[in-house]
C-alpha positions as a Markdown table, in Angstrom:
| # | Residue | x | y | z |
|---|---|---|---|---|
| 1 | Unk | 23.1 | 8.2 | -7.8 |
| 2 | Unk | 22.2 | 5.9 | -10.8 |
| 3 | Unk | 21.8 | 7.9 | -14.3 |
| 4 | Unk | 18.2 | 6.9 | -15.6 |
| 5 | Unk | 17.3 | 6.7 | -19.5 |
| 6 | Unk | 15.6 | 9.5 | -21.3 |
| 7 | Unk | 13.3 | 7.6 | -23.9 |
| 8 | Unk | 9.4 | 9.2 | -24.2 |
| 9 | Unk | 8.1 | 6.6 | -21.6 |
| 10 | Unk | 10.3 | 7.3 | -18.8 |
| 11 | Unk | 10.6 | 10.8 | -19.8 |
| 12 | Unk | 6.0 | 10.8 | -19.6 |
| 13 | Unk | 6.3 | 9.2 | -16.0 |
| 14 | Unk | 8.8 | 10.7 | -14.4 |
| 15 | Unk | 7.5 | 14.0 | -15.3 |
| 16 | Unk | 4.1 | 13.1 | -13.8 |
| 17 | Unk | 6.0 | 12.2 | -11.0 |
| 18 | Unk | 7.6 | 15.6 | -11.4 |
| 19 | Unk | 4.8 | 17.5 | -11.5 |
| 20 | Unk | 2.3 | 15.5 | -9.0 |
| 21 | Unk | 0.2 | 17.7 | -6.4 |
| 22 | Unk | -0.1 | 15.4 | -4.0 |
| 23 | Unk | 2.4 | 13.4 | -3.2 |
| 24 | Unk | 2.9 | 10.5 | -0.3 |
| 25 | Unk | 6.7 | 9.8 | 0.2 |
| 26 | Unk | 7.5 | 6.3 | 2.1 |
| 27 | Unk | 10.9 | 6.5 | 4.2 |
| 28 | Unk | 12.1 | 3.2 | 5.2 |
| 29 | Unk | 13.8 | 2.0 | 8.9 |
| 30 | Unk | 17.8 | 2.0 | 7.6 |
| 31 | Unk | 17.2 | 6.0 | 5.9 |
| 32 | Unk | 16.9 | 6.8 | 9.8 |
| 33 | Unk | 18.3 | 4.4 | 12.3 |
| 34 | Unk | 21.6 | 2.6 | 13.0 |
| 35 | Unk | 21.9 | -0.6 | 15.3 |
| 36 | Unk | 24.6 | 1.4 | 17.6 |
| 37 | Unk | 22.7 | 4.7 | 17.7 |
| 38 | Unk | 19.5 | 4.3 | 16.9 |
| 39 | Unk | 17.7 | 7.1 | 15.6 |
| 40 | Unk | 19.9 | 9.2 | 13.5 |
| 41 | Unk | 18.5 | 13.1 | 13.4 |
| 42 | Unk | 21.2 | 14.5 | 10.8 |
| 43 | Unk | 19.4 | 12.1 | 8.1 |
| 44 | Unk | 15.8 | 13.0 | 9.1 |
| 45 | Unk | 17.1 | 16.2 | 9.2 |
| 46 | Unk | 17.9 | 15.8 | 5.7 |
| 47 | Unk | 14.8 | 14.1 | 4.7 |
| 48 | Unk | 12.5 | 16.9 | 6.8 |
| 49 | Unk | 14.3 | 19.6 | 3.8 |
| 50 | Unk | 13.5 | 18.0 | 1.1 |
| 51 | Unk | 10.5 | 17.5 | 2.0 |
| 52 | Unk | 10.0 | 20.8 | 2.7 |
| 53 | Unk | 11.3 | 22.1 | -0.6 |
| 54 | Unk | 8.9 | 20.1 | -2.5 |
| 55 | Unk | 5.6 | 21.5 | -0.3 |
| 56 | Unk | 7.3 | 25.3 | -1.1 |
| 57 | Unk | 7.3 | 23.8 | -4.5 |
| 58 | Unk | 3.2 | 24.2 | -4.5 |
| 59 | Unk | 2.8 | 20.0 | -3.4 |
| 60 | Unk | 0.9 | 18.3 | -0.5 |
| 61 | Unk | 3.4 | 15.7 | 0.9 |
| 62 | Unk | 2.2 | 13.1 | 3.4 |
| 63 | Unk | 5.0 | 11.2 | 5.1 |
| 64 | Unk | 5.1 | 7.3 | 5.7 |
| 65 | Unk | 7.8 | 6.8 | 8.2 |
| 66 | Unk | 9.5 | 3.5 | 9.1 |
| 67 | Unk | 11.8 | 3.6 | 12.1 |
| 68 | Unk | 9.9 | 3.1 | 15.3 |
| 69 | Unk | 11.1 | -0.2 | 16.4 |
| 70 | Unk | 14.6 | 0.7 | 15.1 |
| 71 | Unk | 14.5 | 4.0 | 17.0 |
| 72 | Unk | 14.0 | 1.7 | 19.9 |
| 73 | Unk | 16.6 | -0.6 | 19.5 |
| 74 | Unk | 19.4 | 1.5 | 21.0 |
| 75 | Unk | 17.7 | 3.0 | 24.1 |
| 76 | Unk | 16.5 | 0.0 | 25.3 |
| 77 | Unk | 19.7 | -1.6 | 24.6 |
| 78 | Unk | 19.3 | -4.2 | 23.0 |
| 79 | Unk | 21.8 | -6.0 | 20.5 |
| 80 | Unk | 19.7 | -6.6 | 16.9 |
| 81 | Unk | 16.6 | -5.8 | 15.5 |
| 82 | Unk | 14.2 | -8.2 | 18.1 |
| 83 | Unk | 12.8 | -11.3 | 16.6 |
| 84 | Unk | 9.5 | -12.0 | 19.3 |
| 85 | Unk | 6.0 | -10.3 | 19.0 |
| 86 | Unk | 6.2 | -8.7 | 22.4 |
| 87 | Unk | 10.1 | -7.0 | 22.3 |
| 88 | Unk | 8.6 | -5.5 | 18.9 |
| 89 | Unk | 5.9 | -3.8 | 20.6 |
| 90 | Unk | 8.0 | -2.8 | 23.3 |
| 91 | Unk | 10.7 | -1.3 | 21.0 |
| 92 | Unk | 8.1 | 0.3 | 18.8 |
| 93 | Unk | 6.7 | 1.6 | 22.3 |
| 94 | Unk | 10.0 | 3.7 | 23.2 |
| 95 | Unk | 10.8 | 4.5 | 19.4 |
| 96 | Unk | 7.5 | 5.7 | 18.5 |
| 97 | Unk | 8.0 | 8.7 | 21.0 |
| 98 | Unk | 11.3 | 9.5 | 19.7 |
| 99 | Unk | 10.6 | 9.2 | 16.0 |
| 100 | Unk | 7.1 | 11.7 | 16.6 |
| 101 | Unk | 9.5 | 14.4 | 18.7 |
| 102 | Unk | 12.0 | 14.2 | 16.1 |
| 103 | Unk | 9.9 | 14.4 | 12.7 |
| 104 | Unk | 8.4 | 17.7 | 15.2 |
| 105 | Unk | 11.4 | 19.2 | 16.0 |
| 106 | Unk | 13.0 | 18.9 | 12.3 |
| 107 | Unk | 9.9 | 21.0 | 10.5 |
| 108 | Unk | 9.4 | 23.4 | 12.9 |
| 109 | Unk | 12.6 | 24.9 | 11.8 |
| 110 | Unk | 9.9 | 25.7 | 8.9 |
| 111 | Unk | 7.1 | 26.8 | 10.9 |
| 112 | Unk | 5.4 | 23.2 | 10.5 |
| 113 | Unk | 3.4 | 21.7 | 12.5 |
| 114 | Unk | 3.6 | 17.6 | 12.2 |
| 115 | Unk | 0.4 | 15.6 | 13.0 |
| 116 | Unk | 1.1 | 11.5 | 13.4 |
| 117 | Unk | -1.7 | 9.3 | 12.3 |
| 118 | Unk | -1.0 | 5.7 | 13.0 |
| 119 | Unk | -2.8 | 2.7 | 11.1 |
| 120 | Unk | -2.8 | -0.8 | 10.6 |
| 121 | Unk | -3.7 | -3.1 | 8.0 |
| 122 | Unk | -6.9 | -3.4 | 9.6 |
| 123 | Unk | -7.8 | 0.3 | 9.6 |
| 124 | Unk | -7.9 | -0.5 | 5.6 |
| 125 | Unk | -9.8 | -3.4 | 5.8 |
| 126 | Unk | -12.8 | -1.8 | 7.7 |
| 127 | Unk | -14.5 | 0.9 | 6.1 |
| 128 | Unk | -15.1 | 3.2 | 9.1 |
| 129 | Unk | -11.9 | 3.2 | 9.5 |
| 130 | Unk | -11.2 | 4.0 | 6.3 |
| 131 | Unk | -13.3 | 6.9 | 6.0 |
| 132 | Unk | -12.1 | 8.3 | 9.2 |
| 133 | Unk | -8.6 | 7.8 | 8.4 |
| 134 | Unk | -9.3 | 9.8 | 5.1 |
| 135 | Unk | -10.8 | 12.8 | 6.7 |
| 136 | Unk | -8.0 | 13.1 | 9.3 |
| 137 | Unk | -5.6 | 13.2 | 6.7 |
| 138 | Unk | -7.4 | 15.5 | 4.5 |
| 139 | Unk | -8.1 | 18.0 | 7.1 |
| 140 | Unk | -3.8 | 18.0 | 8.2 |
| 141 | Unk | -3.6 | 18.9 | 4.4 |
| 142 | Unk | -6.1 | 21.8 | 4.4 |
| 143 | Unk | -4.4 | 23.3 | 7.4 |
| 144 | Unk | -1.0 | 22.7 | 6.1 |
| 145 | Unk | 0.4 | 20.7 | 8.8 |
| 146 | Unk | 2.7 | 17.8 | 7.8 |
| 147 | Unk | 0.7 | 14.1 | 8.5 |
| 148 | Unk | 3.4 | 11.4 | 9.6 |
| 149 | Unk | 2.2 | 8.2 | 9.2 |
| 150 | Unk | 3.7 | 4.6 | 10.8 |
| 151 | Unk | 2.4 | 1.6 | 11.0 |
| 152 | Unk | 1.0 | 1.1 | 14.8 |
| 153 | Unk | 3.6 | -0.9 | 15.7 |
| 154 | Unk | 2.6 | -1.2 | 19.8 |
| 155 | Unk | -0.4 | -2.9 | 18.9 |
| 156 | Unk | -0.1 | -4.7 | 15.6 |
| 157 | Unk | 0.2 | -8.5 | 15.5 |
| 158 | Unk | 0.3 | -9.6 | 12.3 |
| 159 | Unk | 1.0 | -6.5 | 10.2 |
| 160 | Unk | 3.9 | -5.8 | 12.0 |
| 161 | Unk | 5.9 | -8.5 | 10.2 |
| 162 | Unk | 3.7 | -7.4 | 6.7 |
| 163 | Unk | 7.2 | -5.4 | 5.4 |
| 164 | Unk | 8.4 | -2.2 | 6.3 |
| 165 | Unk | 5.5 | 0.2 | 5.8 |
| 166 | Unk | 5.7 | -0.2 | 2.1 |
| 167 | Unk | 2.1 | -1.9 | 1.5 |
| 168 | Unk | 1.0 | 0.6 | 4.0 |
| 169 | Unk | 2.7 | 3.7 | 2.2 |
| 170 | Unk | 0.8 | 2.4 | -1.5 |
| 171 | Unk | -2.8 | 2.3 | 0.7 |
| 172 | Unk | -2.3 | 5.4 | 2.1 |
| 173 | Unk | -1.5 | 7.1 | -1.7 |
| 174 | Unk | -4.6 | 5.8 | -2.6 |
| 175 | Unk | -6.4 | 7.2 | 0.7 |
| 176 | Unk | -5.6 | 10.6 | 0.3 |
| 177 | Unk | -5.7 | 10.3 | -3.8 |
| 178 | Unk | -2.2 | 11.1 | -4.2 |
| 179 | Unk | -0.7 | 11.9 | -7.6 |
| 180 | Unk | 2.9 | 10.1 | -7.0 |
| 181 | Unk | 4.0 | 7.8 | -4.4 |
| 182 | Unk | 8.1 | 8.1 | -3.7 |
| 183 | Unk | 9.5 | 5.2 | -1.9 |
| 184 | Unk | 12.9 | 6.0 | 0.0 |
| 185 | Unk | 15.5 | 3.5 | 1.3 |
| 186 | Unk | 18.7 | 2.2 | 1.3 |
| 187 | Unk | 18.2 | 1.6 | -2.6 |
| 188 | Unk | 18.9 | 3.4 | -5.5 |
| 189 | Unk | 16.1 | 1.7 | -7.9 |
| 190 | Unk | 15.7 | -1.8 | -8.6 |
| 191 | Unk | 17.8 | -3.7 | -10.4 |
| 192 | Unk | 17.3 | -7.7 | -11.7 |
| 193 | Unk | 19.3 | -9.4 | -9.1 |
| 194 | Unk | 20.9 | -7.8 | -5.7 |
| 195 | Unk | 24.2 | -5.3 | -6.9 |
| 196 | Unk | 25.9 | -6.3 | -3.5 |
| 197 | Unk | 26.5 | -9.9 | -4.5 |
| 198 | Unk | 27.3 | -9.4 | -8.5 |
| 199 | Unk | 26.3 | -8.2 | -11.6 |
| 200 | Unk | 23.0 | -6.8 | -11.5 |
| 201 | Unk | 21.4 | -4.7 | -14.4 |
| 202 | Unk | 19.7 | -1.4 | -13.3 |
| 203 | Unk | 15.8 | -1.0 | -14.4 |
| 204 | Unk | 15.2 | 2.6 | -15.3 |
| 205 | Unk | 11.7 | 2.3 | -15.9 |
| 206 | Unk | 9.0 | -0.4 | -15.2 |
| 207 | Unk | 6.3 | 0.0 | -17.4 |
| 208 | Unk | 4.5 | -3.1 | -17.1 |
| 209 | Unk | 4.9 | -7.2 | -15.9 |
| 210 | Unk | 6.9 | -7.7 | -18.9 |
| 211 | Unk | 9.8 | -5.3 | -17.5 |
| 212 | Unk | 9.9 | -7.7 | -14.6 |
| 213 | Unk | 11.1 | -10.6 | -15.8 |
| 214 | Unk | 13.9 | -12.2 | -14.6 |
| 215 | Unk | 13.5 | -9.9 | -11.8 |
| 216 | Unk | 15.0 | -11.6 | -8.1 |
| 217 | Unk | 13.9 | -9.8 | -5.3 |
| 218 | Unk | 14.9 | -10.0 | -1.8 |
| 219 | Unk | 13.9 | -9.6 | 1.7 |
| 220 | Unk | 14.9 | -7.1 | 3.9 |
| 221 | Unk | 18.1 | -6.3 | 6.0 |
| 222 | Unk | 18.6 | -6.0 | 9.7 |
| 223 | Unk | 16.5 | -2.6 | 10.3 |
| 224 | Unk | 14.1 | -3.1 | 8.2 |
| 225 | Unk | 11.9 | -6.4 | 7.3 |
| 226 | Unk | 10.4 | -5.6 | 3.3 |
| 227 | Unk | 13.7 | -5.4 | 1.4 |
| 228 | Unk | 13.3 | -5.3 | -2.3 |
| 229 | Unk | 10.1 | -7.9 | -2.7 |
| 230 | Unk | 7.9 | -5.4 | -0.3 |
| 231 | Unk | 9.2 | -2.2 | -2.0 |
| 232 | Unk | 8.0 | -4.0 | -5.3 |
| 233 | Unk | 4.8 | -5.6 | -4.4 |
| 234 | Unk | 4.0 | -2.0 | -2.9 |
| 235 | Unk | 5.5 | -0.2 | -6.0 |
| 236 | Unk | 3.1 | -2.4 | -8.4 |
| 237 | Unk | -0.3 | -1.8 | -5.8 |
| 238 | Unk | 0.2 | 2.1 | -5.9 |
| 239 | Unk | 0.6 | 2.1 | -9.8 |
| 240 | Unk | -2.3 | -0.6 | -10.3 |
| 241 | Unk | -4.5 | 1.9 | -8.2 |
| 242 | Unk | -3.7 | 4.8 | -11.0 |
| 243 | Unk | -0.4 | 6.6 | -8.7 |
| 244 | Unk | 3.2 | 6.4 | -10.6 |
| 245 | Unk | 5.9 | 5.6 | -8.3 |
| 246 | Unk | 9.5 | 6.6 | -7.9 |
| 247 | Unk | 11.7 | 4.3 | -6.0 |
| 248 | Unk | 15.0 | 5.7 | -5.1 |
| 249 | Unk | 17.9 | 6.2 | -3.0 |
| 250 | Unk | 17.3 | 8.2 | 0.6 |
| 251 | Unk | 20.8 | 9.7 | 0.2 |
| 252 | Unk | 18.9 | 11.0 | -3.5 |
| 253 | Unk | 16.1 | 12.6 | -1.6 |
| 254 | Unk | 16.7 | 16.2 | -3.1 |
| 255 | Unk | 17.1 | 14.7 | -6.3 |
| 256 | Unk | 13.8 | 12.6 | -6.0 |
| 257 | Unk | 11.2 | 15.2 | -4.8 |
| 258 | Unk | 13.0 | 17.7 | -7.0 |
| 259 | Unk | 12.4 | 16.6 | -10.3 |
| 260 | Unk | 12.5 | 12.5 | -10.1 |
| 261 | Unk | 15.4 | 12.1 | -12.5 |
| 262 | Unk | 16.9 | 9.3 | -10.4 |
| 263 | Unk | 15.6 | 5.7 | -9.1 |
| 264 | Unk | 13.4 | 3.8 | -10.9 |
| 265 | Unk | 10.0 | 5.1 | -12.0 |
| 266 | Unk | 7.0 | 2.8 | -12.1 |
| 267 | Unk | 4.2 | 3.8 | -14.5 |
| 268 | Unk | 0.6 | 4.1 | -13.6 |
| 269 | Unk | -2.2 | 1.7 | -15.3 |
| 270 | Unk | -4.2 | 4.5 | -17.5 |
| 271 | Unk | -7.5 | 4.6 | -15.9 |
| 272 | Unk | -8.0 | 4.5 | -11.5 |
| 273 | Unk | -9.6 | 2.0 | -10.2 |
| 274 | Unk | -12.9 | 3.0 | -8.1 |
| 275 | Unk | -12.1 | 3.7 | -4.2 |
| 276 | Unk | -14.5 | 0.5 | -3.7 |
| 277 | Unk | -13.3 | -1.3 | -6.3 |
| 278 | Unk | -9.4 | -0.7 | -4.9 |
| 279 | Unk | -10.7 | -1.4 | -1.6 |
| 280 | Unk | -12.1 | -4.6 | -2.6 |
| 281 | Unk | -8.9 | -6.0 | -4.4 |
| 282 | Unk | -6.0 | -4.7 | -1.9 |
| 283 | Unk | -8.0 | -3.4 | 1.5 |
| 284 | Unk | -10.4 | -5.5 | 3.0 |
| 285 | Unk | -10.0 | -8.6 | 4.8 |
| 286 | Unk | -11.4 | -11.8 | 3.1 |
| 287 | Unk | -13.8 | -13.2 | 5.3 |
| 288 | Unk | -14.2 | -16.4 | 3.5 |
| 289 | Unk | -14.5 | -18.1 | -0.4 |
| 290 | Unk | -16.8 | -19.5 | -2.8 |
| 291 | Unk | -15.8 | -22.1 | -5.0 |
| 292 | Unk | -17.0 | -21.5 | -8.9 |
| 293 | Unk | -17.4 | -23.8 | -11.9 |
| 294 | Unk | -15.4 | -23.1 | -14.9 |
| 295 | Unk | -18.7 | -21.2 | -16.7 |
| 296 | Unk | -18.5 | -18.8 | -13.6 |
| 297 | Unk | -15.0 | -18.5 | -13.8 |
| 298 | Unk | -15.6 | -17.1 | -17.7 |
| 299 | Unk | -18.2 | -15.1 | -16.5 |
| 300 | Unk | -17.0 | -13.3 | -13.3 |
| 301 | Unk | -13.0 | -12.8 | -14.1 |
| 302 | Unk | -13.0 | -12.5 | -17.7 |
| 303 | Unk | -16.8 | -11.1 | -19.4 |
| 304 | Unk | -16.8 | -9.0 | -16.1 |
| 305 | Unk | -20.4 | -10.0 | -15.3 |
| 306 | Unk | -22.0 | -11.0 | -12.0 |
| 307 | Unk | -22.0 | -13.6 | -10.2 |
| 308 | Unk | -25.0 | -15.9 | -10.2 |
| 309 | Unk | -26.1 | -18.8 | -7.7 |
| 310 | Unk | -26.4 | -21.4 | -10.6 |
| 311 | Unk | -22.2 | -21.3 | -10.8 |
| 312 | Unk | -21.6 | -21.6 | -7.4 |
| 313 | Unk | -20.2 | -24.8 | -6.3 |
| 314 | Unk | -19.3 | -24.6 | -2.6 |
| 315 | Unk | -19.0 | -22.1 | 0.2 |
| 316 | Unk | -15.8 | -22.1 | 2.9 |
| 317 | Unk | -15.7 | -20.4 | 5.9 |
| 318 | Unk | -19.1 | -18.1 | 7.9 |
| 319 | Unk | -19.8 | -14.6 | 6.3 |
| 320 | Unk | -22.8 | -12.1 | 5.8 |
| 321 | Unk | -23.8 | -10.0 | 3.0 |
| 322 | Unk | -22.0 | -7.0 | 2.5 |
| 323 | Unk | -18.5 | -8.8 | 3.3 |
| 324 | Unk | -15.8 | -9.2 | 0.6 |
| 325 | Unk | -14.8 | -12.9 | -0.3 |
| 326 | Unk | -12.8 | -14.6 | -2.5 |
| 327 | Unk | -14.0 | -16.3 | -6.1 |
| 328 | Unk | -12.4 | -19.3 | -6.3 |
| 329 | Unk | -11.6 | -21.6 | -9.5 |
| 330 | Unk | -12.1 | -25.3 | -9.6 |
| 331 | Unk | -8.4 | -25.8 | -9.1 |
| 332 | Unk | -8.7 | -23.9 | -6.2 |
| 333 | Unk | -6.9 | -20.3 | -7.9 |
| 334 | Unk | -8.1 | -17.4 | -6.7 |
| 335 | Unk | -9.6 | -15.4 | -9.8 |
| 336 | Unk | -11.7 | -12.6 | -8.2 |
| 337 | Unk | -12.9 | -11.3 | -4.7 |
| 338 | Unk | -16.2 | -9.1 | -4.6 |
| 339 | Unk | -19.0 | -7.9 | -1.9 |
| 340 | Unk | -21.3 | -10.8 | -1.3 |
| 341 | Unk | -25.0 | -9.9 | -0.9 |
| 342 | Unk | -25.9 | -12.9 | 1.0 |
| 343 | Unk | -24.8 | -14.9 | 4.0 |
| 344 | Unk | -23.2 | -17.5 | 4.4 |
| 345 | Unk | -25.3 | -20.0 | 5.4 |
| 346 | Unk | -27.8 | -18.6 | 2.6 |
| 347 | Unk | -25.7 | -19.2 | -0.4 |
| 348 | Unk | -25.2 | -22.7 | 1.0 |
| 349 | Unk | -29.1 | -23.4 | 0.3 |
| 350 | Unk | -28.7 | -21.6 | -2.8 |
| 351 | Unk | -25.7 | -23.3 | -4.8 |
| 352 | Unk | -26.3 | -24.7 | -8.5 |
| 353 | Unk | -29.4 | -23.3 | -8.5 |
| 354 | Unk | -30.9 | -21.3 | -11.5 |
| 355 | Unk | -32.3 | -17.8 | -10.8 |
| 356 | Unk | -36.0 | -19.1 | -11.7 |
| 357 | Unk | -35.9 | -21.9 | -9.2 |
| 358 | Unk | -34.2 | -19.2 | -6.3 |
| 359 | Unk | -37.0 | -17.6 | -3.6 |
| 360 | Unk | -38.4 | -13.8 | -5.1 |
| 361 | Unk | -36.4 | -12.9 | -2.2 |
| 362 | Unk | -33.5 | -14.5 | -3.3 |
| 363 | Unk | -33.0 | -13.8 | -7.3 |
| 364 | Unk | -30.5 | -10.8 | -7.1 |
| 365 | Unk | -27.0 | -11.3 | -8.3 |
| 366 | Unk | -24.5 | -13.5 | -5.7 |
| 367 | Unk | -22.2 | -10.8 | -6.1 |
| 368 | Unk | -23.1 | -7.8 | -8.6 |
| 369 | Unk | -20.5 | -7.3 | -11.4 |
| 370 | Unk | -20.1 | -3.5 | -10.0 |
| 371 | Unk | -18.5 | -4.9 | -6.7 |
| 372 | Unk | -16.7 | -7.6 | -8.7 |
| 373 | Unk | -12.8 | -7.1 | -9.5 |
| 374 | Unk | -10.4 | -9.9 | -10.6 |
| 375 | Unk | -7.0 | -10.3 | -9.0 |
């Protein structure tokens, strides 16, 4: 358990942490599973209590839970952590089961019934999806029944090599509007370099970029696949969209949930970003880009204004209105992404041209500056 500084901004943080009503706690693959015997029940036993204790407490806790391919590892007897698409899915398959029974078992020792609600990436990136994962969740809330989310490992292609649930565990704090996001792993905080090979300097409190550099972070170990780069990335999402996050030690559970005084605490940007406008920036699939001049570069990603026709330059890839897309610079940077109003094959008629000399039908904003955010 690493000792954490008591200066005002830590102090601020950590008590919002402290004192957050709705919380989303993240628990990675090596908090529950071992190579030799895969899942390991003592741990989630552990876990379930704290969990527990803070919900007794007067908070709503959803649970992100790693572990289903690592909780499949054993039974299906296989030597390491399976590199291929398809022994994934199969592992997730078998450990899934296991992990739901046993996250079951554990809080009905409490009287609590567990619901699981698995997503993918993609159930972020489309709005239905969205919406109806937000209800589900909301209503396992109101009938104080504990939500266990994973990652749907069986049928995920791409996301299942995205990192350990971490990304996943910062979309759904912003889903169900929690008030803290607690990440719990085989960490006790972050530190500037990786303690196991040398020196490494523990971060207390990350209130900005500037508390990040000279950070190194790595990738993760043979359970899990974010390591410390995912847990960050995630960490830095969650406090963009408004939620402070406490990154700590699984072994520190009690400690965490209890009154955050160990890990590291990340601290929240002031003001939340709109559920469209976070949904824009970190949720939704890019279905293609639009190459700017530098005057709508100026324009879109630092006056905040919208984007017009008479700065557009080119247009990659086949989209409609109402899809998000990237804004790109003339270097080829990505400054912005926003909902396009037209298609695709429009816009490509309607490049460099002034607003006077567009169609009546065909003068509103490219994209308006309301479902503009710069990344």
């Amino acid at each position: 358990m690493t000792q954490v500084d008591s200066d005002k901004g830590a102090v601020t943080t950590r008590q919002s942490i402290r004192t957050a009503r709705s919380v989303v706690v993240k628990i990675g693959s090596s908090a529950l599973t071992s190579l030799e015997g895969g899942l390991d029940t003592g741990r989630l036993d552990k876990l379930a209590e704290a969990i527990e204790a803070r919900m007794r407490a007067g908070s709503d806790v959803v649970v992100v839970s790693s572990g289903a391919i690592g909780a499949g590892i054993a039974p299906l007897g296989l030597a390491a952590r399976p590199r291929d698409l398809v022994t994934k899915q199969a592992a997730a398959s078998v450990g899934q089961l296991a992990l739901a029974h046993a996250w079951g078992t554990s809080f009905a020792r409490f009287d609590r019934v567990v619901g699981q609600v698995l997503l993918t990436a993609g159930d972020f990136a489309r709005r239905e999806h969205h919406r109806n994962a937000q209800r589900t969740l909301d209503r396992l809330r109101a009938l104080h029944a504990v939500a266990v989310v994973n990652e749907n490992d069986t049928i995920a292609t791409e996301e299942i090599r995205f990192g350990d649930n971490d990304r996943l565990a910062a979309l759904v704090a912003h889903l169900v509007g929690a008030d803290a996001l607690v990440l719990l792993s085989d960490v006790d905080g972050l530190y500037d370099g990786d303690p196991r090979k040398g020196a490494a300097t523990f971060i207390p409190e990350v209130r900005s970029s500037a508390d990040l550099d000279g950070v190194i972070a790595g990738s993760g170990g043979a359970l899990g696949t974010g390591g410390m780069a995912s847990k960050l990335s995630a960490a830095r999402l969650a406090a963009d969209a408004g939620v402070p996050v406490l990154l700590a030690a699984a072994s520190d559970a009690a400690l965490a949930l209890r009154d955050a005084s160990v890990g590291t605490a990340f601290a929240a940007r002031p003001v939340r970003l709109s559920a469209r406008k976070f949904w824009v920036r970190h949720a939704a699939d890019s279905r293609g880009a639009i190459h700017l001049d530098a005057g709508a570069v100026r324009a879109v990603a630092h006056s905040r204004r919208s984007l017009l026709a008479a700065g557009i330059t080119g247009v990659r890839g086949r989209f409609y209105g109402g899809d998000v897309v990237d804004l790109l610079a003339p270097d080829g940077r990505t400054v912005a992404r926003g909902v396009v109003e037209y298609d695709s094959t429009e816009l490509q008629a309607m490049a460099g041209h002034s607003t006077s000399e567009l169609p009546e039908g065909m003068q509103r904003p490219v994209i308006h500056a309301d479902d503009l955010v710069k990344v």
